[in-house]
Coordinates of C-alpha atoms and ligand atoms in Angstrom, one line a residue:
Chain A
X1 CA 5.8 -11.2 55.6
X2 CA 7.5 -14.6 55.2
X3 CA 6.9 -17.1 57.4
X4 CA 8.5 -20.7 57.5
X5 CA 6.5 -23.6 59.1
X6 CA 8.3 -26.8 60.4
X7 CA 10.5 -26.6 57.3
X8 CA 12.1 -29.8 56.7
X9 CA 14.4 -30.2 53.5
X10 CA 16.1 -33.5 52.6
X11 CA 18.9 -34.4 49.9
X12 CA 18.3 -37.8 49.4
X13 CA 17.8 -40.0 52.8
X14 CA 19.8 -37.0 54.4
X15 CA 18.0 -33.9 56.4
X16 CA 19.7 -31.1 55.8
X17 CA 17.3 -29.0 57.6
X18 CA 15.1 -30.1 60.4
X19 CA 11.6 -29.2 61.5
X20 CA 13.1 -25.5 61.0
X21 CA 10.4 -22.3 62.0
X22 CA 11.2 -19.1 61.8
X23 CA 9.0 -15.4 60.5
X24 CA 10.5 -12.3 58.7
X25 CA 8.7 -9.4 59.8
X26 CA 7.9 -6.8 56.2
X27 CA 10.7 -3.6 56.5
X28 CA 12.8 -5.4 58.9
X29 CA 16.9 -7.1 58.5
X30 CA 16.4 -10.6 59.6
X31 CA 19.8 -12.6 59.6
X32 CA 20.5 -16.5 59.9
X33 CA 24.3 -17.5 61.2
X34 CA 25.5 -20.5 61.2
X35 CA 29.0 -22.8 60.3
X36 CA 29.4 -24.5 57.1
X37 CA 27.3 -27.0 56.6
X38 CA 24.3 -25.9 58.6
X39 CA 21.9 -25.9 56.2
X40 CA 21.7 -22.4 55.6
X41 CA 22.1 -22.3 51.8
X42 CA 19.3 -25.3 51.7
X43 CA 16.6 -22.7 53.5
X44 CA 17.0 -20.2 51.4
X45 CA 17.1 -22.8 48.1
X46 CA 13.7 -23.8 49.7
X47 CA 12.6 -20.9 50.0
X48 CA 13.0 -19.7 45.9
X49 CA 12.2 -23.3 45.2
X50 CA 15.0 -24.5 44.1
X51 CA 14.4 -27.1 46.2
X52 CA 11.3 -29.3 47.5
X53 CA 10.7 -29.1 51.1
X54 CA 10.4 -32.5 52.0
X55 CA 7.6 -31.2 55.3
X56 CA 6.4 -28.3 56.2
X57 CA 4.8 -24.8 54.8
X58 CA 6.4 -21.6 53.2
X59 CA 4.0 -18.6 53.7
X60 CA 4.9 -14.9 51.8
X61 CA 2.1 -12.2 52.0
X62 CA -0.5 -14.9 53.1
X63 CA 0.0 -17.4 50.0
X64 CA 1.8 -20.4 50.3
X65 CA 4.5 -20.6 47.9
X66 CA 6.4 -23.4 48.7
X67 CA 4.8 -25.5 46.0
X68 CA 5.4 -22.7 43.6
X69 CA 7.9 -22.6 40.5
X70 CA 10.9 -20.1 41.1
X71 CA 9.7 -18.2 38.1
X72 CA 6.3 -17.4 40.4
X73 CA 8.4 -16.9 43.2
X74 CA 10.4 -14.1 41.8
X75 CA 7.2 -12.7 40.3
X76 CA 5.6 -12.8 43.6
X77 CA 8.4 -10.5 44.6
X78 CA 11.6 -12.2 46.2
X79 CA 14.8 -12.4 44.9
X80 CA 17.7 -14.3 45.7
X81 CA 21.7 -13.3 45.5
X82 CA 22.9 -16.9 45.7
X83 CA 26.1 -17.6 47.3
X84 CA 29.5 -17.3 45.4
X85 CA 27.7 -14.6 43.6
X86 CA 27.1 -16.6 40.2
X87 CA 26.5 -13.7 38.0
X88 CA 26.5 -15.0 34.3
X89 CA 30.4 -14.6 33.5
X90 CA 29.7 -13.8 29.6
X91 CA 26.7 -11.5 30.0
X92 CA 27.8 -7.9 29.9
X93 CA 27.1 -5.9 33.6
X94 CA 24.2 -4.4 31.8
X95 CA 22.9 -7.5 30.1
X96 CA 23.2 -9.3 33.9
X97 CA 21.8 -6.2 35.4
X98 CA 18.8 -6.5 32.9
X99 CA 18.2 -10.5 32.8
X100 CA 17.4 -9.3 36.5
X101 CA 14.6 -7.4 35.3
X102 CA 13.3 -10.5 33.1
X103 CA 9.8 -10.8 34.4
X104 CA 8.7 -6.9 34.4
X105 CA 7.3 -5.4 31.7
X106 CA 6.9 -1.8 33.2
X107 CA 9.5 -0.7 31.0
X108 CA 9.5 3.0 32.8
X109 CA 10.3 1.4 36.6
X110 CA 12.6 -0.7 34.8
X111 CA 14.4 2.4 33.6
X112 CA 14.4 4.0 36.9
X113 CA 15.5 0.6 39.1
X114 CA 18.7 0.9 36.2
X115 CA 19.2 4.1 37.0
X116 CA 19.5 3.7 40.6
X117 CA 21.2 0.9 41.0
X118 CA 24.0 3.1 38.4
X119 CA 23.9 5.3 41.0
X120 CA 24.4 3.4 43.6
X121 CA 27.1 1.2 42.3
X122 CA 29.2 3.8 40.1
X123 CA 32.1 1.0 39.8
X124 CA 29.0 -1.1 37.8
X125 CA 28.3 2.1 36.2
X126 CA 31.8 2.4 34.5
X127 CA 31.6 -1.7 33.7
X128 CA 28.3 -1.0 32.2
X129 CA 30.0 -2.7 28.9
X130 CA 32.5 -5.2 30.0
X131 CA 31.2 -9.0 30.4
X132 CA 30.9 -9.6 34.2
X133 CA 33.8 -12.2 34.3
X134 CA 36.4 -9.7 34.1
X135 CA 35.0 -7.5 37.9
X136 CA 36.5 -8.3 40.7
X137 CA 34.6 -10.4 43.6
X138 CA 33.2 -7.3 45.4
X139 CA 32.0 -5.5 42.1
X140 CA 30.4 -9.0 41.2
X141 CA 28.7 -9.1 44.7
X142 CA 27.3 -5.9 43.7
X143 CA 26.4 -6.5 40.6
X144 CA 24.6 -10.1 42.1
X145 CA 22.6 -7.7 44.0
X146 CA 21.8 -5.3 41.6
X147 CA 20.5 -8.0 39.3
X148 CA 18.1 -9.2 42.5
X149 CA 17.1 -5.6 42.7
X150 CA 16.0 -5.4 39.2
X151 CA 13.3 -7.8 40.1
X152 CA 11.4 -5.0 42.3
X153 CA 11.7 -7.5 45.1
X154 CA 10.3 -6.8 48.5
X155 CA 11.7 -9.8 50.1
X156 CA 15.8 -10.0 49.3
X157 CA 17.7 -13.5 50.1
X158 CA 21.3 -12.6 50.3
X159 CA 23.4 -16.0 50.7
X160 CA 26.8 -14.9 52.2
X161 CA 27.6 -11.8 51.0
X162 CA 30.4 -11.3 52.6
X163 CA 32.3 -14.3 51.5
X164 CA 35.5 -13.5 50.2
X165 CA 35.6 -10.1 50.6
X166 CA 37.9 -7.9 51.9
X167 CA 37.4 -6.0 55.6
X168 CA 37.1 -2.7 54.1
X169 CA 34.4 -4.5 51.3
X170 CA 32.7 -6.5 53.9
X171 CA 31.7 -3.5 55.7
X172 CA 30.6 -1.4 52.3
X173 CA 28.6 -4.7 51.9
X174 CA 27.0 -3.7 55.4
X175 CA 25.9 -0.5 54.3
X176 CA 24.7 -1.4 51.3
X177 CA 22.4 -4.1 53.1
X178 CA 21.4 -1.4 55.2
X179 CA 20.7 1.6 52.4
X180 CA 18.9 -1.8 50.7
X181 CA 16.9 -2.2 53.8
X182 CA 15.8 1.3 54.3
X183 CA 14.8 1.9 50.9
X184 CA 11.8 -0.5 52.0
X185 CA 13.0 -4.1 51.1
X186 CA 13.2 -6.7 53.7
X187 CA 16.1 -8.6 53.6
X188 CA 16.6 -12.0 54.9
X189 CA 20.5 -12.4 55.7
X190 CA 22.5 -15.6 55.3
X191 CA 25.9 -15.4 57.1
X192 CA 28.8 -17.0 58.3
X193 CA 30.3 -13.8 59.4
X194 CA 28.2 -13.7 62.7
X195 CA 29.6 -10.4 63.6
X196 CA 28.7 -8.1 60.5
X197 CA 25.2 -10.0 60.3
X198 CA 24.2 -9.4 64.2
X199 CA 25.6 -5.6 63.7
X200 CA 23.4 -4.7 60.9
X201 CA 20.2 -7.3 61.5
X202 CA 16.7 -6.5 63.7
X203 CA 16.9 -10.1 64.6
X204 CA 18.7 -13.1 64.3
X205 CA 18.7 -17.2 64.2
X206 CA 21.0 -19.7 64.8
X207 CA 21.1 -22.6 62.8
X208 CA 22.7 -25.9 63.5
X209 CA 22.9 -29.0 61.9
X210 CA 19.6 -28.2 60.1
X211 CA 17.8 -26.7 63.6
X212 CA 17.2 -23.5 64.8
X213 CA 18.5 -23.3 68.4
X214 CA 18.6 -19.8 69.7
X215 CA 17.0 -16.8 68.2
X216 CA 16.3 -13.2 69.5
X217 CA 18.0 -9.6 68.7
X218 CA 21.2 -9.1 67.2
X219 CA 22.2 -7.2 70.2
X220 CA 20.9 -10.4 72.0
X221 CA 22.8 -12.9 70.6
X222 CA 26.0 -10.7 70.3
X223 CA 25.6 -11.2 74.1
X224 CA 24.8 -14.4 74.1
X225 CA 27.9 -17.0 75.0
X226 CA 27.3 -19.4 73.3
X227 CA 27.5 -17.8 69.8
X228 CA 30.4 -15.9 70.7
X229 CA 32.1 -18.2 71.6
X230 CA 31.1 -20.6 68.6
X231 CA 30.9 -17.4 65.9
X232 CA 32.6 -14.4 66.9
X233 CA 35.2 -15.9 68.6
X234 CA 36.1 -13.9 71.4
Chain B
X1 CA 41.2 -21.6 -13.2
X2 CA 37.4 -22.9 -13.5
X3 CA 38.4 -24.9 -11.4
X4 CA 39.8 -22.9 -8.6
X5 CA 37.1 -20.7 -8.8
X6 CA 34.5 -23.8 -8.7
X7 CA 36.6 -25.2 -5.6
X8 CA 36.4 -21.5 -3.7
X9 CA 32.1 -21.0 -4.4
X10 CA 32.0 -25.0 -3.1
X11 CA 34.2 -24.1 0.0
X12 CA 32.1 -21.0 0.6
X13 CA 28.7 -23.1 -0.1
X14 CA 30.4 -26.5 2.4
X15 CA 30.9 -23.8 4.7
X16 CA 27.2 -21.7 5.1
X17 CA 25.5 -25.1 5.2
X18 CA 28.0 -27.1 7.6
X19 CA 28.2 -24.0 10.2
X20 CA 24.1 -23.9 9.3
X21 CA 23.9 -27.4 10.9
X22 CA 26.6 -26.7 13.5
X23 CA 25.4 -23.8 15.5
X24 CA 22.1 -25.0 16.3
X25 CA 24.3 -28.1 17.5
X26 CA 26.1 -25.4 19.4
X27 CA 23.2 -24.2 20.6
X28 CA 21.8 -26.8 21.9
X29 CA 24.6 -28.5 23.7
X30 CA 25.2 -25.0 25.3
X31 CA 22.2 -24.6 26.9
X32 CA 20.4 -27.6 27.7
X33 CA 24.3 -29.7 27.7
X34 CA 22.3 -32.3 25.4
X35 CA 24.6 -34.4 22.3
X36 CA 21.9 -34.4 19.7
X37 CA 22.9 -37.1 17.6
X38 CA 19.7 -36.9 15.3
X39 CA 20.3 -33.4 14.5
X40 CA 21.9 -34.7 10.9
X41 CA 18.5 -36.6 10.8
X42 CA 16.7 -32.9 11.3
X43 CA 18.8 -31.5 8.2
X44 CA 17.7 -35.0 5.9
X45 CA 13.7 -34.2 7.3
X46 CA 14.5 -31.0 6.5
X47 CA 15.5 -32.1 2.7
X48 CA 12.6 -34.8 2.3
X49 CA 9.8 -31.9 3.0
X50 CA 11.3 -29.4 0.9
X51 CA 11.1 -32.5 -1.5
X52 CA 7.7 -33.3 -1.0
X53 CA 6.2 -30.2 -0.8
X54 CA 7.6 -28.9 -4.0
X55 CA 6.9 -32.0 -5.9
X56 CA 4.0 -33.7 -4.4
X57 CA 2.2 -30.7 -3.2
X58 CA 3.5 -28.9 -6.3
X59 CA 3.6 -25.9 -3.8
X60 CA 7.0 -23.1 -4.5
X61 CA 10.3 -24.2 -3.3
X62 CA 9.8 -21.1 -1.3
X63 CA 6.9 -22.7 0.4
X64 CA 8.4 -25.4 0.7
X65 CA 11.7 -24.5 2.6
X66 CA 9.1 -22.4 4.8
X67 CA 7.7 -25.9 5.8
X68 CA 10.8 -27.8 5.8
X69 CA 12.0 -24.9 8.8
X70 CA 8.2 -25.4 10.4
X71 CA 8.3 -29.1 10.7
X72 CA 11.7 -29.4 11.7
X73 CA 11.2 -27.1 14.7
X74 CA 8.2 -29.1 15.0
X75 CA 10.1 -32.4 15.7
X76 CA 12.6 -30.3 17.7
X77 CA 9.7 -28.5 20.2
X78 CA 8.7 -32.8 20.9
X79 CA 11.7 -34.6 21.5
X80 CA 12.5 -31.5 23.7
X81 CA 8.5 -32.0 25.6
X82 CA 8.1 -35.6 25.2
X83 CA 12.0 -37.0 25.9
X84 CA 14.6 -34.1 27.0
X85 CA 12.3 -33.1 29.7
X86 CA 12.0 -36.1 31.3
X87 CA 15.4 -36.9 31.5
X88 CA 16.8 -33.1 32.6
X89 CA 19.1 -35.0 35.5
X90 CA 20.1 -37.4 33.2
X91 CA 22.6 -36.3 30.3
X92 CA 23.5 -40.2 28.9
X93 CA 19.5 -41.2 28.6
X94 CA 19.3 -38.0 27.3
X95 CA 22.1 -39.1 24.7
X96 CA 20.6 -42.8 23.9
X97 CA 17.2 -41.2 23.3
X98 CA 18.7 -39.0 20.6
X99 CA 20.0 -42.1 18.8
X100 CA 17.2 -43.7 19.0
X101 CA 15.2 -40.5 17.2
X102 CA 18.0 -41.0 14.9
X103 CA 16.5 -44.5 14.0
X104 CA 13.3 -43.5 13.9
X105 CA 13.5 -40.7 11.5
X106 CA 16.1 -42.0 9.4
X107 CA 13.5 -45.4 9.5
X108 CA 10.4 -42.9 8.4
X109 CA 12.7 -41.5 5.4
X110 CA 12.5 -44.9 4.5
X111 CA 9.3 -45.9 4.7
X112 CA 7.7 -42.5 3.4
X113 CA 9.5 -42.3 0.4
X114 CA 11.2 -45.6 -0.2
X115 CA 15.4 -46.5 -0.4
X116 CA 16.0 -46.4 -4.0
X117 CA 14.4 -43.4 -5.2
X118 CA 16.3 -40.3 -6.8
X119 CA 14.1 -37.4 -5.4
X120 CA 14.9 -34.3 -6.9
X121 CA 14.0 -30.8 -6.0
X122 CA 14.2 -28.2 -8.8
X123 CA 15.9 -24.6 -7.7
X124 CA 14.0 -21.9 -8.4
X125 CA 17.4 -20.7 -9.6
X126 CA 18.5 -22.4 -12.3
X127 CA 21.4 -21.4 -14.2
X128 CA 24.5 -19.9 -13.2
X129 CA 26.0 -16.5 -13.1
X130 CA 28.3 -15.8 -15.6
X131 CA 31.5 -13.8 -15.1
X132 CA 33.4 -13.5 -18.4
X133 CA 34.3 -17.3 -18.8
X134 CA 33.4 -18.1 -15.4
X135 CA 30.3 -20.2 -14.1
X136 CA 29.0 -19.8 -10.9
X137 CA 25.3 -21.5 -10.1
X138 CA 22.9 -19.4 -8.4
X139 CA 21.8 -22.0 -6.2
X140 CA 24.5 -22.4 -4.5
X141 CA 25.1 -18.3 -4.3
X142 CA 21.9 -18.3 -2.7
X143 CA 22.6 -20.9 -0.1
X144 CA 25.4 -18.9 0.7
X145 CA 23.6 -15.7 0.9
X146 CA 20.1 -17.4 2.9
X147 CA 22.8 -18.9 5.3
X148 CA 24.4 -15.7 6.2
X149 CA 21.0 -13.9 6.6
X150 CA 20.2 -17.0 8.8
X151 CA 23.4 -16.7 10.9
X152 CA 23.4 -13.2 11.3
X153 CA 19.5 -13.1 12.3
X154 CA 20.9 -15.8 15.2
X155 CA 23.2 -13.4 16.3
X156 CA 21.3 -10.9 16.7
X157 CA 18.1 -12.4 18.4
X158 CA 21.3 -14.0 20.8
X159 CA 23.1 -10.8 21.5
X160 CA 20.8 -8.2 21.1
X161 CA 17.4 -9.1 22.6
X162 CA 16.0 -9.9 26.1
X163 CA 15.6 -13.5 25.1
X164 CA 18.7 -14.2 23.7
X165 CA 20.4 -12.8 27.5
X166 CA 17.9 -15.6 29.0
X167 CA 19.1 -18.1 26.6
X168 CA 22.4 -17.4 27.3
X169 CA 21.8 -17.2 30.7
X170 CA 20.6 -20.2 30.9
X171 CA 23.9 -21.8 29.3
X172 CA 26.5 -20.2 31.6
X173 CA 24.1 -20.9 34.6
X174 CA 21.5 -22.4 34.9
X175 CA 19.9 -22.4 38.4
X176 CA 21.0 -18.7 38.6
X177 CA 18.8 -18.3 35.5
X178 CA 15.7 -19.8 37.2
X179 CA 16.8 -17.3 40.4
X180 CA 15.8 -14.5 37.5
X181 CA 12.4 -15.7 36.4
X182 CA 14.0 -17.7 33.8
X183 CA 11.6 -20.7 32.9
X184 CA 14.3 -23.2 31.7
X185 CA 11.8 -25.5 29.8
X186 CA 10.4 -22.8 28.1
X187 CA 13.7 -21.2 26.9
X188 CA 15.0 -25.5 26.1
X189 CA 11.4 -25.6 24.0
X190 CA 12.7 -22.3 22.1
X191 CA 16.2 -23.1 21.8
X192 CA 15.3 -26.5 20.7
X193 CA 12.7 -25.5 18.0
X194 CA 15.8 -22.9 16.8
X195 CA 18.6 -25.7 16.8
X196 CA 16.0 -27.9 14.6
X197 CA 14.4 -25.5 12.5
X198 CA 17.8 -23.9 11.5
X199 CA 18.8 -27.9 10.6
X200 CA 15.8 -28.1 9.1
X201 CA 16.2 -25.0 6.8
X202 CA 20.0 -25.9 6.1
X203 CA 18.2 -29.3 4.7
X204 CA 15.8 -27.7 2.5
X205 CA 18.6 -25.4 1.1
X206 CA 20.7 -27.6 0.0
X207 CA 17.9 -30.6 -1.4
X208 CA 18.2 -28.6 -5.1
X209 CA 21.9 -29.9 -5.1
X210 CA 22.6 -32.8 -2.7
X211 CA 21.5 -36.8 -3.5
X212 CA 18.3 -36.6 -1.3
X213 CA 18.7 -40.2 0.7
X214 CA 17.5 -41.3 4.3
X215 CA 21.0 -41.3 5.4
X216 CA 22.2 -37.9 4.1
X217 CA 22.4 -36.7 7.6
X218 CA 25.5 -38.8 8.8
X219 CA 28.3 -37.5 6.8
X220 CA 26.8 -34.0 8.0
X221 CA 26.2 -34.9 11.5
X222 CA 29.6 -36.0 11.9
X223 CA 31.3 -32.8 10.7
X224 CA 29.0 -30.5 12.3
X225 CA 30.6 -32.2 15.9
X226 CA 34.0 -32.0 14.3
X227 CA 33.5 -28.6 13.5
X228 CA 31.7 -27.9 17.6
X229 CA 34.6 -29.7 19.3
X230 CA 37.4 -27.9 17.3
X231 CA 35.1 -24.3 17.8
X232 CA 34.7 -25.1 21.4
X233 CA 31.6 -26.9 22.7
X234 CA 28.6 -24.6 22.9
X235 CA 30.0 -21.7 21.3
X236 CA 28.1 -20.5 18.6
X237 CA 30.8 -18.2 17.5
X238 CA 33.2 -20.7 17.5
X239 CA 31.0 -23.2 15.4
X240 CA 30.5 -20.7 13.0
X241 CA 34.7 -19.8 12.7
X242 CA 35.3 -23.3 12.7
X243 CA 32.6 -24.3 10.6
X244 CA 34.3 -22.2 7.7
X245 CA 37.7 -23.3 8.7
X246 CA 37.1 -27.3 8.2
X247 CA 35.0 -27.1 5.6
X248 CA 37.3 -25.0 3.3
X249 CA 39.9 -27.0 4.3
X250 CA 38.3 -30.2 3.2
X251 CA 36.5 -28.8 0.0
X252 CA 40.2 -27.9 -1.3
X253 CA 41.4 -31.1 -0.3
X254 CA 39.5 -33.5 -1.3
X255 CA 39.0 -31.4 -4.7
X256 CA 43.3 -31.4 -5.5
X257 CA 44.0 -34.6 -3.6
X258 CA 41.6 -36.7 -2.4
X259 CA 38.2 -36.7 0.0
X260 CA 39.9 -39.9 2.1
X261 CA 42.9 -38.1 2.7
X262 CA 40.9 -34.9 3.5
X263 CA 38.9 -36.7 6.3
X264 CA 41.3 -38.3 7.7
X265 CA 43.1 -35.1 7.8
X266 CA 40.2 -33.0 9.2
X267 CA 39.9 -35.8 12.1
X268 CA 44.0 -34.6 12.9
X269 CA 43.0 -31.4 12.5
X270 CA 40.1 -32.1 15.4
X271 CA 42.3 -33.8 17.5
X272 CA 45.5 -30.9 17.2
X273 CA 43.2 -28.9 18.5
X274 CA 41.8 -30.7 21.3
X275 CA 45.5 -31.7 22.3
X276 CA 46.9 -27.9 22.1
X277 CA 43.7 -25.7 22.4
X278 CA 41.2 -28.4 24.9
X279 CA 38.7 -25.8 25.2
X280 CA 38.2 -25.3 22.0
X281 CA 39.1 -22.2 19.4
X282 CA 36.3 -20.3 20.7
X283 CA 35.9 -22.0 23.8
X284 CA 38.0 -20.0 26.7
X285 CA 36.8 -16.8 25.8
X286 CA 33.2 -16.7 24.9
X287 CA 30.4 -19.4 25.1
X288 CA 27.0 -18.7 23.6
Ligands
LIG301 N1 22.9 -30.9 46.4 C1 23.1 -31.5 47.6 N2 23.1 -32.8 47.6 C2 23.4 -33.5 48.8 N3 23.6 -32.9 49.9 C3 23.6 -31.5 50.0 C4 23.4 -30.8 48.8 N4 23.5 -29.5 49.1 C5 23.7 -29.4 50.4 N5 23.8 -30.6 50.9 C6 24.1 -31.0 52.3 O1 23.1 -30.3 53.1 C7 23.7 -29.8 54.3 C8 23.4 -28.3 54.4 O2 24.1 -27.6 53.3 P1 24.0 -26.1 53.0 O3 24.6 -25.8 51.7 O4 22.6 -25.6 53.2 O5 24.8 -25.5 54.2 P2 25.3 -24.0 54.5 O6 24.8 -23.7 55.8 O7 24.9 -23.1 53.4 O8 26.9 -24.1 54.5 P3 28.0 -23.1 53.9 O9 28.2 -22.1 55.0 O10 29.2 -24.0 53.8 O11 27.5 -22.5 52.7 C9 25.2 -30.1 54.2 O12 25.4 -31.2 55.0 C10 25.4 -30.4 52.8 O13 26.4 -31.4 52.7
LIG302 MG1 25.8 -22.0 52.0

């Protein structure tokens, strides 16, 4: 479904990732981990086109979209939960929920999407009306990915959504990304939190310093010693 | 009595055309984080076609304001294309280009219509409403009346429809805006042609009753920042609260005392607020 070829993305004279491959298979939980500074955030940017790829191809459903605007991108059916959230503080949870939904014009699967992501999220639900500054980080992570799913995406790009949450949050997060998942949208995972990401994910990368250097299940690499030793830790 | 009553309509009048001018300021600065220091040259454009289409073209005032609004958003739609655009990463080009716009329209005034003229544009409400001994023109009722209608209208397409979210959007965040579809130059083409054209209209209103000159727009370009810095930068709300606050405060002022005193007054006034409120009246809780 998506496919990244020797992906190379520079700030300036620096790489900040390297020669990077890597394919999301359609319907499946793909996860990257890797420490700060990685260049995880940078592939996903790259990916939405937020930023220019300074080598290499993006590939979605057999078009190349890495010369693309992010408006085509998001029309073309990915969506993006950035990291730190950055829902827009003085929309309303409704108005951010709905600015999701900018590009659609199928007003009756716009109603429904509304409606289920309501039901899903009742704690959005009950905010419907207050401006999205006031939730607290987990309701904003959901209301981040309520507003991706307003876009009808097939492809989600969730940047760290566990950051800052609490235990009991990160592991509602997990479901979520899982109901998300089985609801027939393929979600590529961006995450620190190695252990969450390899529970929940079909397969999994590891990124360092801009390169890809082990991939393979997330029961795999949960094995593996490297990354636990390096990101779970025991 | 006449008097207070005169000083009241003019504070009204100062108010609807100063927050006129201010909240597409607002506007601007809010979303695309641009200073546009020709925007008091958008409002004397604005005047000089009402001017020239009411007089020259001998077309209705009506017409004319229609124009005034059309050519002004015009001007606003280019330098956003032709200048703004081209310097997106760079806010103080962005800054110099205004002033030099500035130059050049204030320098077209000039040339299109000469220095020393008195251009006058007839109100297609003369007269004044009378209320037992009182006078009160109906021009400037009816800048005070289009200006509300004006304001409100803004509100509305800002709070209430699907592009007013994006444009907001866009102000509070801008790369998360793109992440939603969001095409940032066409939303800074429409906010720009807004910001000038509601300039441009505030101009054309007030042509009937103001000395029509190539510089009219400095004394009104320099209140209408005043009046965003003391309202909190990029809030339209707040240019609008503030808008009425200054101006009624200067009107009475420099009617009973004296119009030095008042702006050198209103400059402590900006600065109070910047020392005790920094973000502005507006600014902590709301911005565009
Ligand atoms: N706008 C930028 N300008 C310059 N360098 C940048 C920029 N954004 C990121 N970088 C650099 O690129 C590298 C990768 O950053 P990136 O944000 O992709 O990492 P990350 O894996 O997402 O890290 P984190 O877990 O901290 O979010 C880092 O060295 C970072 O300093
Ligand atoms: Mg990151």
């Amino acid at each position: 479904m998506l496919e990244l070829r020797s992906l190379s993305v520079h700030y300036g004279a620096v790489a900040a990732i390297r020669d990077l491959s890597l394919s999301v298979d359609a319907g499946s939980i793909e996860s990257i981990i890797g420490s700060n500074g990685a260049g995880k955030s940078t592939t996903l940017r790259a990916i939405s086109g937020l930023v220019r790829p300074t080598a290499g191809e993006i590939w979605f459903d057999g078009g190349r979209i890495d010369h693309l605007e992010s408006k085509a991108i998001v029309a073309r059916g990915i969506a993006h939960v950035p990291e730190g959230r950055r829902v827009f503080p003085d929309l309303t949870v409704e108005e951010n929920l709905l600015i999701g939904g900018y590009l659609r014009r199928d007003r009756v699967a716009l109603r429904r999407d509304f409606d289920e992501i309501c039901s899903e999220f009742p704690r959005l639900a009950e905010r419907r009306r207050q401006m999205a500054r006031t939730l607290s980080g987990g309701e904003q992570q959901m209301l981040a990915i309520g507003r991706a799913i307003m876009s009808a995406p097939r492809l989600i790009l969730m940047d760290e959504p566990s950051m800052g949450l609490s235990p009991i949050m990160v592991s509602t997060m997990a479901q979520i990304i899982q109901r998300i998942n089985r609801s027939g949208r393929t979600v590529l995972l961006v995450e620190q939190n190695a252990n969450v990401a390899l529970s929940i994910c079909d397969r999994a990368a590891v990124l360092e310093r801009g390169s890809l250097v082990l991939s393979g299940t997330g029961a795999e690499l949960k094995d593996n010693e490297h990354v636990r030793i390096a990101y779970i830790g025991i | 009595m006449q008097i207070l009553i005169d000083t009241l309509l003019n504070s009204a009048m100062a108010s609807a055309a100063t927050a006129l001018v201010a909240i597409g300021l607002a506007l601007v600065f809010g979303v695309m984080r641009v200073e546009n220091f020709a925007h008091g040259e958008l409002y004397m454009v604005g005047a000089y076609v009402t001017w020239y289409v009411s007089t020259d073209l001998q077309l209705t005032y009506f017409s004319a304001l229609v124009c005034a609004v059309l050519f002004t958003a015009l001007i606003g739609a280019v330098m956003e294309v032709a200048l703004f655009r081209r310097l997106r990463s760079n806010p103080v080009g962005c800054l110099i280009v205004t002033i030099g716009v500035l130059l050049v329209l204030q320098t077209a005034a000039v040339w299109f219509a000469g220095i020393n003229r008195t251009l006058l544009v007839e109100s297609p409400f003369p007269g004044a409403l009378r209320v037992s001994s009182f006078a009160l023109p109906w021009h400037r009722l009816f800048v005070i009346v289009a200006a509300i209608v004006l304001m409100l209208a803004l509100t509305w397409l800002l709070r209430r429809t699907m592009f007013g979210w994006a444009v907001r959007a866009m102000a509070q965040d801008r790369e998360a805006a793109s992440l939603q579809g969001i095409s940032i130059g066409k939303i800074s083409i429409a906010a720009m042609m807004l910001s000038a054209g509601l300039a441009g209209a505030a101009g054309g209103l007030m042509a009937p009753i103001v000395r029509i000159s190539p510089f009219m727009g400095q004394p009104v370009i320099i209140t209408a920042f005043i009046v965003i810095i003391m309202g909190g930068l990029g809030s339209v709300e707040g240019a609008i609260i503030a808008s009425i606050l200054y101006s009624t405060f200067f009107t009475f002022v420099s009617t009973y005392i004296d119009s030095t005193v008042a702006a050198i007054a209103g400059l402590c006034i900006m600065l109070a607020v910047l020392i005790f409120m920094p973000s502005g009246l507006m600014g902590r809780t709301e911005k565009v």
